[in-house]
C-alpha cells in the first residue's frame, strides 16, 4: 500500500494519477475532506490531519511506502507514526533552498525534517524541488478579472518546475524495485529558466490575450506578502525569487529526465494545461 499525502494538491494529485495509470498496486490518498477528493477510480480517500499525527492511524494502516509533504504538522511525530505503522520507505518533498539558502528559516526547517527522516530507521528518498510553476496561480484572480499582474524581480529567470515532474520522480522512487533511489537526495528543476514576466506572457498566450504586467519594488511586494504570511516568510520568498539568488538556484538540472527518462516539462506546458484557472 502506498499512501500519498498532499493528495489533493499540485504534486499529490499528479502522483496519484501516475501511480494509478501504471497500476502501482493499492493506493491511498490523504485529505482532510474525503468527500471533496476527486481521486482516480479505485484510489482510497482517507481522512487525516497532518497537524494531528494521532489522526493518521487509519491512513497509515498497512502502508509500506509513504509520499510525504513536509512542514504541515509536527514532522517528528508524523515520522514516528509512520515508523510504528510499519512504513518501510518515505519519499519526502523538501526544497532546493536547503542547499541554496540554508540560512533562511524555511530552509532550516526543511533540513531538520530531512535529518529526522534519515535518523528514523526507515529508508528514504529526498526530493528538493525548486519553485513550482503552480505558484503562478497566485495571479489567477487578477488575470481572470482582467487586472494588471504585478510582481517584483520581473526579469529574474529561475528553472521553475512543473509539479507533475516532481510527481513523476516520486513515482519512480516509490515503485522502482531494488535500492536504486533509497538513500538518495535529488535536486529537481524545470528544463529552462523562466522569469515572472515570461510566465505571465506564457499564460497570456494560453488564454489568448496580452496580460498587462507591472514590475513592483521589493518594498511594495513585501508589504503585500507580509500581510498574508508574515514579514520573515515574505523576506525569505523575496530572497529566493530574485533578491538574493545564486548560481546554485539558477542552475538547470537534468535530474528529472535522468530519473524518469522523459524531459522535464516547460512552463508553457503547465500554463496551457491549467489555462482554465486563468479564464
Ligand atoms: N510551491 C513551491 O514553490 C514549493 C517549493 C518547494 C517545496 N514546496 C513544498 O511542496 C509541498 C507540496 O506542494 P503542493 O503545491 O503539491 O501542495 P498544494 O497544492 O499547496 O496542496 C496542499 C496539500 O496539502 C494538504 N494539506 C494541507 N494541510 C494539511 C493538513 N493539516 N493535513 C493533511 N493534509 C494537509 C492539502 O490537502 P487537503 O486540503 O485535501 O486536506 C493539499 O493536498 C508543500 O508542502 C511545500 O512545502 C513547495
mmCIF file of C-alpha atoms and ligand atoms in Angstrom:
data_model
loop_
_atom_site.group_PDB
_atom_site.id
_atom_site.type_symbol
_atom_site.label_atom_id
_atom_site.label_comp_id
_atom_site.label_asym_id
_atom_site.label_seq_id
_atom_site.Cartn_x
_atom_site.Cartn_y
_atom_site.Cartn_z
ATOM 1 C CA UNK A 1 0.000 0.000 0.000
ATOM 2 C CA UNK A 2 1.263 3.454 -0.963
ATOM 3 C CA UNK A 3 -0.044 6.475 0.946
ATOM 4 C CA UNK A 4 0.165 9.861 -0.786
ATOM 5 C CA UNK A 5 -0.096 12.919 1.467
ATOM 6 C CA UNK A 6 -0.970 16.303 -0.024
ATOM 7 C CA UNK A 7 -3.066 14.112 -2.294
ATOM 8 C CA UNK A 8 -5.425 16.883 -3.421
ATOM 9 C CA UNK A 9 -2.507 19.255 -4.082
ATOM 10 C CA UNK A 10 -0.401 20.002 -7.142
ATOM 11 C CA UNK A 11 2.131 17.195 -6.702
ATOM 12 C CA UNK A 12 -0.081 14.687 -4.887
ATOM 13 C CA UNK A 13 -2.925 14.715 -7.414
ATOM 14 C CA UNK A 14 -0.459 14.220 -10.281
ATOM 15 C CA UNK A 15 1.288 11.461 -8.347
ATOM 16 C CA UNK A 16 -1.926 9.524 -7.693
ATOM 17 C CA UNK A 17 -2.800 9.747 -11.404
ATOM 18 C CA UNK A 18 0.678 8.467 -12.381
ATOM 19 C CA UNK A 19 0.659 5.633 -9.885
ATOM 20 C CA UNK A 20 -2.863 4.640 -10.847
ATOM 21 C CA UNK A 21 -2.159 4.773 -14.592
ATOM 22 C CA UNK A 22 0.805 2.460 -14.104
ATOM 23 C CA UNK A 23 -1.088 0.007 -11.933
ATOM 24 C CA UNK A 24 1.115 0.635 -8.919
ATOM 25 C CA UNK A 25 -0.975 -1.525 -6.581
ATOM 26 C CA UNK A 26 -3.191 -0.406 -3.731
ATOM 27 C CA UNK A 27 -3.189 3.363 -3.383
ATOM 28 C CA UNK A 28 -4.478 5.698 -0.735
ATOM 29 C CA UNK A 29 -4.713 9.483 -0.707
ATOM 30 C CA UNK A 30 -4.736 11.548 2.487
ATOM 31 C CA UNK A 31 -7.030 14.546 2.738
ATOM 32 C CA UNK A 32 -8.839 16.441 5.455
ATOM 33 C CA UNK A 33 -12.043 16.177 3.392
ATOM 34 C CA UNK A 34 -12.564 12.806 1.727
ATOM 35 C CA UNK A 35 -15.954 13.850 0.287
ATOM 36 C CA UNK A 36 -14.259 16.633 -1.670
ATOM 37 C CA UNK A 37 -11.459 14.441 -3.044
ATOM 38 C CA UNK A 38 -11.556 13.594 -6.748
ATOM 39 C CA UNK A 39 -9.153 10.664 -6.890
ATOM 40 C CA UNK A 40 -8.843 8.158 -9.739
ATOM 41 C CA UNK A 41 -11.245 5.205 -9.635
ATOM 42 C CA UNK A 42 -10.139 2.696 -7.007
ATOM 43 C CA UNK A 43 -7.885 5.059 -5.040
ATOM 44 C CA UNK A 44 -8.971 5.091 -1.423
ATOM 45 C CA UNK A 45 -9.569 8.539 0.069
ATOM 46 C CA UNK A 46 -8.716 8.554 3.776
ATOM 47 C CA UNK A 47 -9.198 11.446 6.131
ATOM 48 C CA UNK A 48 -6.425 12.564 8.443
ATOM 49 C CA UNK A 49 -4.795 15.775 9.581
ATOM 50 C CA UNK A 50 -1.009 16.081 9.464
ATOM 51 C CA UNK A 51 -1.393 18.682 12.208
ATOM 52 C CA UNK A 52 -2.689 15.909 14.480
ATOM 53 C CA UNK A 53 -0.496 12.839 13.916
ATOM 54 C CA UNK A 54 -2.771 10.635 16.055
ATOM 55 C CA UNK A 55 -5.447 11.141 13.386
ATOM 56 C CA UNK A 56 -3.183 9.465 10.789
ATOM 57 C CA UNK A 57 -3.523 5.964 12.210
ATOM 58 C CA UNK A 58 -6.287 4.753 9.828
ATOM 59 C CA UNK A 59 -4.489 6.256 6.828
ATOM 60 C CA UNK A 60 -1.179 4.600 7.750
ATOM 61 C CA UNK A 61 -2.559 1.139 8.393
ATOM 62 C CA UNK A 62 -0.918 -1.381 6.046
ATOM 63 C CA UNK A 63 1.178 1.304 4.334
ATOM 64 C CA UNK A 64 4.723 0.341 3.277
ATOM 65 C CA UNK A 65 5.592 3.349 1.099
ATOM 66 C CA UNK A 66 4.786 6.935 2.039
ATOM 67 C CA UNK A 67 4.913 10.111 -0.048
ATOM 68 C CA UNK A 68 5.225 12.926 2.482
ATOM 69 C CA UNK A 69 4.903 16.683 2.075
ATOM 70 C CA UNK A 70 6.710 18.379 4.924
ATOM 71 C CA UNK A 71 6.001 21.124 7.431
ATOM 72 C CA UNK A 72 2.210 20.719 7.586
ATOM 73 C CA UNK A 73 2.400 19.331 11.111
ATOM 74 C CA UNK A 74 4.858 18.085 13.750
ATOM 75 C CA UNK A 75 7.071 16.125 11.370
ATOM 76 C CA UNK A 76 8.895 14.203 14.116
ATOM 77 C CA UNK A 77 5.572 12.801 15.347
ATOM 78 C CA UNK A 78 4.346 12.136 11.791
ATOM 79 C CA UNK A 79 7.508 10.147 11.011
ATOM 80 C CA UNK A 80 7.237 8.236 14.267
ATOM 81 C CA UNK A 81 3.604 7.353 13.482
ATOM 82 C CA UNK A 82 4.735 6.113 10.057
ATOM 83 C CA UNK A 83 7.536 4.018 11.543
ATOM 84 C CA UNK A 84 5.239 2.468 14.138
ATOM 85 C CA UNK A 85 2.713 1.629 11.400
ATOM 86 C CA UNK A 86 5.384 -0.343 9.540
ATOM 87 C CA UNK A 87 6.242 2.116 6.761
ATOM 88 C CA UNK A 88 9.479 0.991 5.095
ATOM 89 C CA UNK A 89 10.245 3.816 2.646
ATOM 90 C CA UNK A 90 9.441 7.538 2.746
ATOM 91 C CA UNK A 91 9.736 9.847 -0.260
ATOM 92 C CA UNK A 92 9.903 13.347 1.202
ATOM 93 C CA UNK A 93 9.266 16.666 -0.548
ATOM 94 C CA UNK A 94 11.789 19.127 0.826
ATOM 95 C CA UNK A 95 13.109 22.177 -1.053
ATOM 96 C CA UNK A 96 16.136 23.183 -3.077
ATOM 97 C CA UNK A 97 16.603 26.088 -0.674
ATOM 98 C CA UNK A 98 18.099 23.571 1.790
ATOM 99 C CA UNK A 99 21.223 23.715 -0.370
ATOM 100 C CA UNK A 100 20.882 27.169 -1.971
ATOM 101 C CA UNK A 101 19.754 29.253 1.027
ATOM 102 C CA UNK A 102 20.427 27.199 4.179
ATOM 103 C CA UNK A 103 20.438 30.379 6.308
ATOM 104 C CA UNK A 104 16.738 31.066 5.663
ATOM 105 C CA UNK A 105 14.145 29.894 8.213
ATOM 106 C CA UNK A 106 12.028 27.689 5.897
ATOM 107 C CA UNK A 107 15.180 26.027 4.508
ATOM 108 C CA UNK A 108 16.387 25.263 8.024
ATOM 109 C CA UNK A 109 13.012 23.714 8.830
ATOM 110 C CA UNK A 110 13.179 21.526 5.725
ATOM 111 C CA UNK A 111 16.717 20.442 6.595
ATOM 112 C CA UNK A 112 15.539 19.490 10.075
ATOM 113 C CA UNK A 113 12.808 17.263 8.575
ATOM 114 C CA UNK A 114 15.336 15.648 6.234
ATOM 115 C CA UNK A 115 17.553 14.873 9.221
ATOM 116 C CA UNK A 116 14.643 13.435 11.206
ATOM 117 C CA UNK A 117 13.808 11.149 8.307
ATOM 118 C CA UNK A 118 17.411 9.999 7.887
ATOM 119 C CA UNK A 119 17.554 9.165 11.589
ATOM 120 C CA UNK A 120 14.157 7.411 11.588
ATOM 121 C CA UNK A 121 15.374 3.969 10.563
ATOM 122 C CA UNK A 122 13.064 3.952 7.527
ATOM 123 C CA UNK A 123 14.507 4.021 4.019
ATOM 124 C CA UNK A 124 14.325 7.476 2.467
ATOM 125 C CA UNK A 125 14.424 9.421 -0.763
ATOM 126 C CA UNK A 126 14.554 13.209 -0.524
ATOM 127 C CA UNK A 127 13.257 15.470 -3.293
ATOM 128 C CA UNK A 128 14.453 19.081 -3.313
ATOM 129 C CA UNK A 129 12.405 20.883 -5.966
ATOM 130 C CA UNK A 130 12.865 24.490 -6.994
ATOM 131 C CA UNK A 131 9.902 26.874 -7.205
ATOM 132 C CA UNK A 132 6.755 25.385 -8.735
ATOM 133 C CA UNK A 133 5.054 26.517 -11.968
ATOM 134 C CA UNK A 134 1.821 26.336 -9.985
ATOM 135 C CA UNK A 135 2.955 29.261 -7.827
ATOM 136 C CA UNK A 136 1.715 31.434 -10.704
ATOM 137 C CA UNK A 137 -1.829 30.563 -9.614
ATOM 138 C CA UNK A 138 -1.340 33.479 -7.191
ATOM 139 C CA UNK A 139 -2.017 35.694 -10.240
ATOM 140 C CA UNK A 140 -5.131 33.804 -11.335
ATOM 141 C CA UNK A 141 -7.699 36.094 -9.676
ATOM 142 C CA UNK A 142 -6.098 39.228 -11.176
ATOM 143 C CA UNK A 143 -5.883 37.649 -14.612
ATOM 144 C CA UNK A 144 -9.475 36.419 -14.519
ATOM 145 C CA UNK A 145 -10.544 39.956 -13.538
ATOM 146 C CA UNK A 146 -8.514 41.399 -16.441
ATOM 147 C CA UNK A 147 -6.395 43.338 -13.969
ATOM 148 C CA UNK A 148 -2.692 44.095 -14.185
ATOM 149 C CA UNK A 149 -0.408 41.408 -12.746
ATOM 150 C CA UNK A 150 2.292 42.864 -10.530
ATOM 151 C CA UNK A 151 5.452 41.101 -9.374
ATOM 152 C CA UNK A 152 8.925 42.016 -8.145
ATOM 153 C CA UNK A 153 12.158 40.835 -9.785
ATOM 154 C CA UNK A 154 10.281 40.533 -13.089
ATOM 155 C CA UNK A 155 13.363 39.602 -15.118
ATOM 156 C CA UNK A 156 14.929 37.054 -12.764
ATOM 157 C CA UNK A 157 14.669 33.731 -14.583
ATOM 158 C CA UNK A 158 14.549 30.602 -12.419
ATOM 159 C CA UNK A 159 14.248 26.993 -13.658
ATOM 160 C CA UNK A 160 10.659 26.667 -12.434
ATOM 161 C CA UNK A 161 9.394 23.087 -12.241
ATOM 162 C CA UNK A 162 6.082 21.551 -13.328
ATOM 163 C CA UNK A 163 4.652 19.776 -10.227
ATOM 164 C CA UNK A 164 3.877 16.738 -12.390
ATOM 165 C CA UNK A 165 7.618 16.298 -12.893
ATOM 166 C CA UNK A 166 8.135 16.147 -9.126
ATOM 167 C CA UNK A 167 5.327 13.584 -9.090
ATOM 168 C CA UNK A 168 6.989 11.607 -11.882
ATOM 169 C CA UNK A 169 10.252 11.400 -9.934
ATOM 170 C CA UNK A 170 8.332 10.442 -6.781
ATOM 171 C CA UNK A 171 6.504 7.691 -8.686
ATOM 172 C CA UNK A 172 9.795 6.191 -9.849
ATOM 173 C CA UNK A 173 11.293 6.388 -6.353
ATOM 174 C CA UNK A 174 8.194 4.808 -4.784
ATOM 175 C CA UNK A 175 7.805 1.956 -7.239
ATOM 176 C CA UNK A 176 11.131 1.028 -8.811
ATOM 177 C CA UNK A 177 12.276 -2.250 -7.311
ATOM 178 C CA UNK A 178 15.598 -2.553 -5.543
ATOM 179 C CA UNK A 179 17.544 0.002 -3.543
ATOM 180 C CA UNK A 180 18.043 2.352 -6.566
ATOM 181 C CA UNK A 181 16.577 5.559 -5.179
ATOM 182 C CA UNK A 182 16.806 4.805 -1.485
ATOM 183 C CA UNK A 183 19.311 6.933 0.406
ATOM 184 C CA UNK A 184 19.362 9.478 -2.429
ATOM 185 C CA UNK A 185 18.719 13.227 -2.391
ATOM 186 C CA UNK A 186 17.613 14.786 -5.675
ATOM 187 C CA UNK A 187 17.613 18.496 -6.547
ATOM 188 C CA UNK A 188 14.872 18.957 -9.153
ATOM 189 C CA UNK A 189 14.352 21.795 -11.638
ATOM 190 C CA UNK A 190 12.474 22.519 -14.821
ATOM 191 C CA UNK A 191 14.149 22.435 -18.241
ATOM 192 C CA UNK A 192 14.859 26.157 -18.674
ATOM 193 C CA UNK A 193 14.937 29.430 -16.753
ATOM 194 C CA UNK A 194 11.710 31.421 -16.894
ATOM 195 C CA UNK A 195 11.105 34.850 -15.361
ATOM 196 C CA UNK A 196 7.883 36.181 -13.822
ATOM 197 C CA UNK A 197 7.405 38.383 -16.879
ATOM 198 C CA UNK A 198 7.851 35.374 -19.198
ATOM 199 C CA UNK A 199 5.450 33.300 -17.086
ATOM 200 C CA UNK A 200 2.750 35.948 -17.450
ATOM 201 C CA UNK A 201 3.450 36.111 -21.201
ATOM 202 C CA UNK A 202 3.061 32.327 -21.444
ATOM 203 C CA UNK A 203 -0.228 32.461 -19.523
ATOM 204 C CA UNK A 204 -1.320 35.265 -21.888
ATOM 205 C CA UNK A 205 -0.574 33.034 -24.887
ATOM 206 C CA UNK A 206 -2.602 30.249 -23.290
ATOM 207 C CA UNK A 207 -5.635 32.463 -22.608
ATOM 208 C CA UNK A 208 -5.289 34.200 -25.962
ATOM 209 C CA UNK A 209 -4.741 37.787 -24.903
ATOM 210 C CA UNK A 210 -1.949 40.014 -23.668
ATOM 211 C CA UNK A 211 -1.919 40.323 -19.891
ATOM 212 C CA UNK A 212 -0.827 43.715 -18.546
ATOM 213 C CA UNK A 213 2.220 43.362 -16.281
ATOM 214 C CA UNK A 214 3.815 45.749 -13.816
ATOM 215 C CA UNK A 215 7.122 45.252 -12.041
ATOM 216 C CA UNK A 216 6.893 46.409 -8.445
ATOM 217 C CA UNK A 217 9.629 47.073 -5.881
ATOM 218 C CA UNK A 218 10.683 44.647 -3.173
ATOM 219 C CA UNK A 219 9.190 47.017 -0.618
ATOM 220 C CA UNK A 220 5.786 47.012 -2.323
ATOM 221 C CA UNK A 221 5.820 43.227 -2.708
ATOM 222 C CA UNK A 222 6.919 42.775 0.896
ATOM 223 C CA UNK A 223 4.017 44.878 2.185
ATOM 224 C CA UNK A 224 1.540 42.681 0.275
ATOM 225 C CA UNK A 225 3.122 39.367 1.231
ATOM 226 C CA UNK A 226 3.866 40.169 4.880
ATOM 227 C CA UNK A 227 0.176 40.909 5.413
ATOM 228 C CA UNK A 228 -0.601 37.307 4.367
ATOM 229 C CA UNK A 229 2.225 35.190 5.800
ATOM 230 C CA UNK A 230 4.374 37.420 7.970
ATOM 231 C CA UNK A 231 7.463 39.581 7.462
ATOM 232 C CA UNK A 232 10.121 36.870 7.824
ATOM 233 C CA UNK A 233 8.470 34.465 5.405
ATOM 234 C CA UNK A 234 7.927 37.320 2.940
ATOM 235 C CA UNK A 235 11.632 38.190 3.075
ATOM 236 C CA UNK A 236 12.589 34.548 2.513
ATOM 237 C CA UNK A 237 10.305 34.267 -0.535
ATOM 238 C CA UNK A 238 11.583 37.555 -1.947
ATOM 239 C CA UNK A 239 15.206 36.470 -1.493
ATOM 240 C CA UNK A 240 14.732 33.214 -3.369
ATOM 241 C CA UNK A 241 12.642 34.727 -6.158
ATOM 242 C CA UNK A 242 15.125 37.459 -7.038
ATOM 243 C CA UNK A 243 16.536 39.431 -4.111
ATOM 244 C CA UNK A 244 19.351 37.029 -3.265
ATOM 245 C CA UNK A 245 19.570 34.361 -5.944
ATOM 246 C CA UNK A 246 22.778 32.427 -6.546
ATOM 247 C CA UNK A 247 24.243 30.195 -9.234
ATOM 248 C CA UNK A 248 23.041 27.051 -7.496
ATOM 249 C CA UNK A 249 19.428 28.270 -7.542
ATOM 250 C CA UNK A 250 19.656 29.463 -11.154
ATOM 251 C CA UNK A 251 21.136 26.181 -12.409
ATOM 252 C CA UNK A 252 19.076 23.999 -14.756
ATOM 253 C CA UNK A 253 19.484 20.324 -13.787
ATOM 254 C CA UNK A 254 18.688 17.203 -15.786
ATOM 255 C CA UNK A 255 17.654 15.141 -12.753
ATOM 256 C CA UNK A 256 14.020 14.789 -13.891
ATOM 257 C CA UNK A 257 14.956 13.324 -17.275
ATOM 258 C CA UNK A 258 17.720 11.191 -15.748
ATOM 259 C CA UNK A 259 15.295 9.569 -13.317
ATOM 260 C CA UNK A 260 12.097 9.423 -15.364
ATOM 261 C CA UNK A 261 13.537 9.031 -18.872
ATOM 262 C CA UNK A 262 11.360 11.934 -20.048
ATOM 263 C CA UNK A 263 12.457 15.576 -20.362
ATOM 264 C CA UNK A 264 11.152 17.976 -17.734
ATOM 265 C CA UNK A 265 8.101 19.945 -18.883
ATOM 266 C CA UNK A 266 8.466 23.661 -19.744
ATOM 267 C CA UNK A 267 6.412 26.368 -18.038
ATOM 268 C CA UNK A 268 4.320 26.993 -21.160
ATOM 269 C CA UNK A 269 3.074 23.395 -20.948
ATOM 270 C CA UNK A 270 1.922 23.941 -17.385
ATOM 271 C CA UNK A 271 0.217 27.192 -18.493
ATOM 272 C CA UNK A 272 -1.694 25.523 -21.318
ATOM 273 C CA UNK A 273 -2.727 22.576 -19.117
ATOM 274 C CA UNK A 274 -4.021 24.954 -16.448
ATOM 275 C CA UNK A 275 -5.482 27.666 -18.667
ATOM 276 C CA UNK A 276 -8.966 27.306 -17.181
ATOM 277 C CA UNK A 277 -7.732 28.696 -13.874
ATOM 278 C CA UNK A 278 -6.927 31.973 -15.656
ATOM 279 C CA UNK A 279 -10.114 32.361 -17.741
HETATM 280 N N1 LIG B 1 5.464 25.967 -4.084
HETATM 281 C C1 LIG B 1 6.782 25.852 -4.143
HETATM 282 O O1 LIG B 1 7.463 26.584 -4.890
HETATM 283 C C2 LIG B 1 7.462 24.800 -3.294
HETATM 284 C C3 LIG B 1 8.843 24.632 -3.417
HETATM 285 C C4 LIG B 1 9.463 23.608 -2.672
HETATM 286 C C5 LIG B 1 8.685 22.795 -1.843
HETATM 287 N N2 LIG B 1 7.338 23.006 -1.725
HETATM 288 C C6 LIG B 1 6.538 22.099 -0.858
HETATM 289 O O2 LIG B 1 5.734 21.234 -1.648
HETATM 290 C C7 LIG B 1 4.661 20.762 -0.858
HETATM 291 C C8 LIG B 1 3.509 20.334 -1.734
HETATM 292 O O3 LIG B 1 3.083 21.396 -2.527
HETATM 293 P P1 LIG B 1 1.801 21.296 -3.481
HETATM 294 O O4 LIG B 1 1.849 22.536 -4.336
HETATM 295 O O5 LIG B 1 1.719 19.970 -4.122
HETATM 296 O O6 LIG B 1 0.619 21.388 -2.421
HETATM 297 P P2 LIG B 1 -0.696 22.292 -2.517
HETATM 298 O O7 LIG B 1 -1.237 22.221 -3.922
HETATM 299 O O8 LIG B 1 -0.430 23.617 -1.898
HETATM 300 O O9 LIG B 1 -1.722 21.471 -1.604
HETATM 301 C C9 LIG B 1 -1.544 21.327 -0.244
HETATM 302 C C10 LIG B 1 -1.903 19.888 0.109
HETATM 303 O O10 LIG B 1 -1.587 19.672 1.472
HETATM 304 C C11 LIG B 1 -2.714 19.117 2.106
HETATM 305 N N3 LIG B 1 -2.746 19.613 3.482
HETATM 306 C C12 LIG B 1 -2.615 20.911 3.895
HETATM 307 N N4 LIG B 1 -2.700 20.949 5.240
HETATM 308 C C13 LIG B 1 -2.901 19.659 5.667
HETATM 309 C C14 LIG B 1 -3.077 19.066 6.927
HETATM 310 N N5 LIG B 1 -3.064 19.786 8.064
HETATM 311 N N6 LIG B 1 -3.251 17.726 6.993
HETATM 312 C C15 LIG B 1 -3.289 16.965 5.862
HETATM 313 N N7 LIG B 1 -3.128 17.484 4.636
HETATM 314 C C16 LIG B 1 -2.933 18.812 4.537
HETATM 315 C C17 LIG B 1 -3.919 19.536 1.314
HETATM 316 O O11 LIG B 1 -4.900 18.524 1.464
HETATM 317 P P3 LIG B 1 -6.443 18.768 1.883
HETATM 318 O O12 LIG B 1 -6.720 20.235 1.768
HETATM 319 O O13 LIG B 1 -7.213 17.927 0.893
HETATM 320 O O14 LIG B 1 -6.541 18.237 3.269
HETATM 321 C C18 LIG B 1 -3.360 19.558 -0.111
HETATM 322 O O15 LIG B 1 -3.463 18.282 -0.699
HETATM 323 C C19 LIG B 1 4.328 21.909 0.084
HETATM 324 O O16 LIG B 1 4.109 21.349 1.373
HETATM 325 C C20 LIG B 1 5.562 22.817 0.059
HETATM 326 O O17 LIG B 1 6.143 22.959 1.333
HETATM 327 C C21 LIG B 1 6.719 23.982 -2.444
#
